[in-house]
Amino acid sequence: MEWLENNKIPVGDWAADFFDWLRDNFSGVVDLLAEGAESLIDGLLWLLQTPHPFLVIAVFVALTWALQRNWKICLFVALGFLFIINQDYWEETTESLTLVVSSCIVCMAIGVPVGIAAAHRPRLYQVMQPVLDLMQTLPTFVYLIPAIVFFGIGMVPGLIATVIFVVPAPIRLTYLGVSSTPTPLLEASEAFGGTPTQTLTKVELPYALPQIMAGLNQTIMLSLSMVVVAALVGADGLGVPVVRALNQVNTSLGFESGFVIVVVAIILDRMLRIGGRK
């Protein structure tokens, strides 16, 4: 027992050396990522904060109608946003929505192609599985340390930490949807002379669409769960009043801001819920 304790495997030192190596050798790539992420965040913030709040709400209601065709859900979305304005959390909500939407854009842009590639290459998915498990089970606070080292404080490190934590969800669900395409459908496509690209776009992706949409839904929910964590590295949004309430032991502020986060989560869930169209 003592021998085992005295010969500790330096896992932490190896990780520190690896991140130091990345910082020393890929500073240009890191700067490029930071600039791209900051541009995306600034653009989304401008879209959500420049127009009048009622105009933004109208756009969300119209999008809900286009997706769900259900006036009750549209009414709920409108009332939910009006409640947020009533509680004076509109600016924080737009900042959190910016983090959520930007993480969704990045995660789906990475997750769907990687999931498709993994579905067509089972060995690739076997190699990826432990990496995906690590990304989802490693405490999210651990991601914040290298994020601060590489990107400083603000919205960008919050976005990077969110993407690392969330991206396994769309990868796994896209893989599940594409890989579960029935063999008779694939054989029929091949029999009619379909190319691999045509089989993917006309058979596999339409069949996997519910799973891909479920991956989008999970991406949104997981991104919202990172709102408070991202606030610890200086990211603006609804996580800031939650952290402030915790520091001040302010029950009123904590429940007020926490309830607004719940309302935002329910709004986004109802907007994108699969099977919600009547």
C-alpha positions as a printed Julia matrix, in Angstrom:
278×3 Matrix{Float64}:
   0.0    0.0     0.0
   2.73   2.47    0.93
   4.74   1.57   -2.19
   1.66   2.23   -4.34
   1.07   5.62   -2.71
   4.74   6.64   -3.02
   4.8    5.85   -6.74
   1.94   8.05   -7.83
   1.25   8.19  -11.56
   1.67  11.9   -12.48
  -1.6   12.24  -14.39
  -2.02  15.88  -13.39
   1.54  16.77  -14.37
   1.09  15.08  -17.74
  -2.09  17.07  -18.38
  -0.36  20.33  -17.36
   2.59  19.58  -19.65
   0.23  18.78  -22.52
  -1.64  22.08  -22.19
   1.64  23.98  -21.86
   2.79  22.31  -25.08
  -0.44  23.29  -26.82
  -0.11  26.88  -25.64
   3.51  27.12  -26.81
   3.02  25.48  -30.21
  -0.51  26.36  -31.26
  -0.94  29.92  -30.06
  -1.88  31.03  -33.57
  -4.66  28.46  -33.8
  -5.89  29.44  -30.33
  -5.98  33.12  -31.32
  -7.89  32.25  -34.49
 -10.43  30.22  -32.5
 -10.83  33.05  -30.01
 -11.42  35.6   -32.78
 -13.96  33.37  -34.52
 -15.83  32.64  -31.29
 -15.85  36.31  -30.31
 -17.17  37.34  -33.73
 -19.96  34.76  -33.51
 -20.91  35.89  -30.01
 -20.83  39.59  -30.92
 -22.99  38.98  -33.98
 -25.63  37.04  -32.06
 -25.64  39.61  -29.26
 -26.24  42.34  -31.84
 -29.16  40.4   -33.37
 -30.82  39.83  -30.0
 -30.14  43.14  -28.28
 -30.36  45.76  -31.05
 -34.05  45.29  -32.06
 -36.87  46.09  -29.67
 -37.57  43.14  -27.31
 -41.11  42.8   -28.67
 -39.72  42.34  -32.18
 -37.38  39.59  -30.96
 -40.3   37.93  -29.17
 -42.37  38.11  -32.36
 -39.58  36.36  -34.28
 -39.41  33.57  -31.69
 -43.21  33.16  -31.78
 -43.18  33.02  -35.58
 -40.41  30.42  -35.48
 -42.41  28.41  -32.95
 -45.46  28.49  -35.22
 -43.37  27.38  -38.21
 -41.98  24.43  -36.22
 -45.0   23.36  -34.17
 -48.19  24.75  -35.8
 -49.72  25.0   -32.34
 -51.14  28.31  -31.11
 -51.03  27.18  -27.47
 -47.24  26.69  -27.63
 -46.88  30.05  -29.38
 -48.9   31.71  -26.61
 -46.74  30.02  -23.98
 -43.54  31.24  -25.67
 -44.87  34.8   -25.82
 -46.0   34.75  -22.17
 -42.69  33.25  -21.09
 -40.69  36.05  -22.7
 -43.07  38.67  -21.29
 -42.5   37.19  -17.83
 -38.74  37.53  -18.35
 -39.16  41.2   -19.28
 -41.4   41.67  -16.24
 -38.66  40.3   -14.0
 -36.13  42.67  -15.62
 -33.88  39.9   -16.95
 -34.13  40.6   -20.67
 -30.48  41.59  -21.16
 -29.2   38.6   -19.16
 -31.55  36.32  -21.1
 -30.26  37.53  -24.47
 -26.7   36.97  -23.27
 -27.51  33.42  -22.18
 -29.39  32.78  -25.44
 -26.28  33.96  -27.28
 -24.16  31.4   -25.44
 -26.74  28.66  -26.08
 -27.25  29.45  -29.78
 -23.52  29.82  -30.49
 -22.77  26.53  -28.74
 -25.56  24.86  -30.73
 -24.12  26.16  -34.0
 -20.63  24.9   -33.16
 -21.76  21.59  -31.64
 -24.11  20.67  -34.49
 -21.51  21.71  -37.09
 -19.05  19.33  -35.43
 -21.41  16.66  -34.09
 -23.46  15.8   -37.19
 -20.53  15.21  -39.61
 -18.54  13.32  -36.97
 -21.59  11.21  -36.08
 -22.15  10.36  -39.76
 -18.48   9.41  -40.18
 -18.62   7.24  -37.05
 -21.79   5.49  -38.26
 -20.04   4.52  -41.49
 -16.83   3.47  -39.72
 -17.59   1.33  -36.63
 -13.91   1.15  -35.64
 -13.74   4.95  -35.56
 -16.67   5.02  -33.14
 -15.01   2.4   -30.93
 -11.96   4.66  -30.69
 -14.13   7.73  -30.05
 -16.3    6.2   -27.31
 -13.82   6.54  -24.4
 -13.01  10.09  -25.51
 -16.71  11.01  -25.57
 -17.2    9.4   -22.17
 -14.31  11.45  -20.78
 -15.69  14.68  -22.23
 -19.09  14.14  -20.63
 -18.04  12.74  -17.25
 -15.02  14.93  -16.44
 -16.28  17.67  -14.06
 -17.07  20.77  -16.07
 -15.08  22.95  -13.68
 -11.93  21.15  -14.87
 -12.51  22.47  -18.41
 -12.51  26.02  -17.1
  -8.85  25.88  -16.03
  -7.29  25.41  -19.52
 -10.06  27.59  -21.01
  -8.9   30.49  -18.83
  -5.25  29.77  -19.68
  -5.92  29.83  -23.44
  -8.73  32.38  -23.77
  -8.71  34.52  -20.62
 -12.05  35.37  -19.04
 -15.35  36.29  -20.66
 -17.86  34.65  -23.0
 -15.26  32.87  -25.16
 -13.89  30.47  -22.49
 -17.47  29.83  -21.4
 -18.36  28.9   -24.97
 -15.32  26.64  -25.35
 -16.03  24.81  -22.08
 -19.69  24.44  -23.07
 -18.82  23.0   -26.49
 -16.44  20.43  -24.99
 -19.09  19.29  -22.53
 -22.03  19.31  -24.97
 -20.64  18.09  -28.33
 -20.73  14.35  -27.42
 -24.56  14.49  -27.37
 -25.09  15.34  -31.08
 -22.27  12.97  -32.05
 -23.85  10.03  -30.21
 -27.42  10.71  -31.37
 -26.41  11.31  -35.0
 -24.43   8.07  -34.91
 -27.43   6.25  -33.43
 -29.83   7.6   -36.04
 -27.66   6.92  -39.09
 -26.39   3.53  -37.94
 -29.93   2.31  -37.19
 -31.17   2.89  -40.74
 -32.94  -0.36  -41.75
 -30.92  -2.58  -44.07
 -33.84  -2.99  -46.55
 -33.85   0.76  -47.14
 -30.12   0.78  -47.84
 -30.46  -2.22  -50.15
 -33.33  -0.58  -52.01
 -31.25   2.57  -52.54
 -28.36   0.5   -53.83
 -30.66  -1.53  -56.1
 -31.98   1.64  -57.72
 -28.43   2.82  -58.41
 -28.1    5.32  -55.6
 -24.61   6.63  -54.97
 -23.25   6.75  -51.4
 -23.97  10.49  -51.31
 -27.53   9.99  -52.53
 -28.07   7.2   -50.01
 -26.86   9.46  -47.24
 -28.93  12.51  -48.21
 -32.13  10.75  -49.35
 -32.27   7.7   -47.06
 -30.02   7.84  -44.01
 -30.37  11.49  -43.01
 -34.19  11.62  -43.4
 -34.47   8.44  -41.34
 -32.08   9.81  -38.7
 -33.71  13.26  -38.58
 -35.68  12.59  -35.34
 -32.48  11.5   -33.6
 -30.59  14.5   -34.97
 -33.33  16.82  -33.71
 -33.16  15.06  -30.34
 -29.43  15.78  -30.4
 -30.2   19.46  -31.02
 -32.65  19.47  -28.13
 -30.09  17.86  -25.84
 -27.48  20.35  -27.0
 -29.73  23.24  -26.0
 -30.58  21.78  -22.6
 -26.97  20.9   -21.78
 -25.81  24.34  -22.9
 -28.33  25.94  -20.56
 -27.03  23.77  -17.75
 -23.61  25.35  -18.32
 -24.9   28.92  -17.92
 -24.03  29.1   -14.22
 -20.66  27.36  -14.69
 -19.72  29.74  -17.51
 -20.47  32.69  -15.23
 -17.54  31.6   -13.06
 -15.13  32.54  -15.87
 -16.71  35.91  -16.55
 -19.4   34.92  -19.07
 -22.39  37.25  -18.97
 -25.93  36.0   -18.71
 -28.35  34.46  -16.26
 -25.58  32.65  -14.43
 -24.21  35.93  -13.06
 -27.14  36.69  -10.71
 -27.18  33.05   -9.62
 -23.51  33.22   -8.62
 -24.08  36.59   -6.98
 -27.02  35.17   -5.0
 -24.86  32.27   -3.84
 -22.08  34.59   -2.7
 -24.54  36.84   -0.86
 -26.75  33.98    0.41
 -29.61  35.87   -1.23
 -32.55  33.46   -1.48
 -34.81  35.94   -3.3
 -32.28  36.69   -6.04
 -31.33  33.03   -6.39
 -34.87  31.76   -6.93
 -35.76  34.73   -9.13
 -32.86  34.21  -11.56
 -33.11  30.42  -11.3
 -36.78  30.48  -12.23
 -36.0   32.64  -15.27
 -33.48  29.99  -16.41
 -36.21  27.36  -16.04
 -38.6   29.46  -18.15
 -35.98  29.85  -20.9
 -35.31  26.1   -20.87
 -39.02  25.26  -21.15
 -39.5   27.79  -23.96
 -36.67  26.3   -26.02
 -37.8   22.75  -25.27
 -41.39  23.43  -26.39
 -40.18  25.19  -29.53
 -38.08  22.22  -30.65
 -39.98  19.31  -29.11
 -40.23  16.39  -31.52
 -43.78  15.35  -32.21
 -45.14  18.67  -31.02
 -46.74  19.47  -34.38
 -50.48  18.72  -34.49
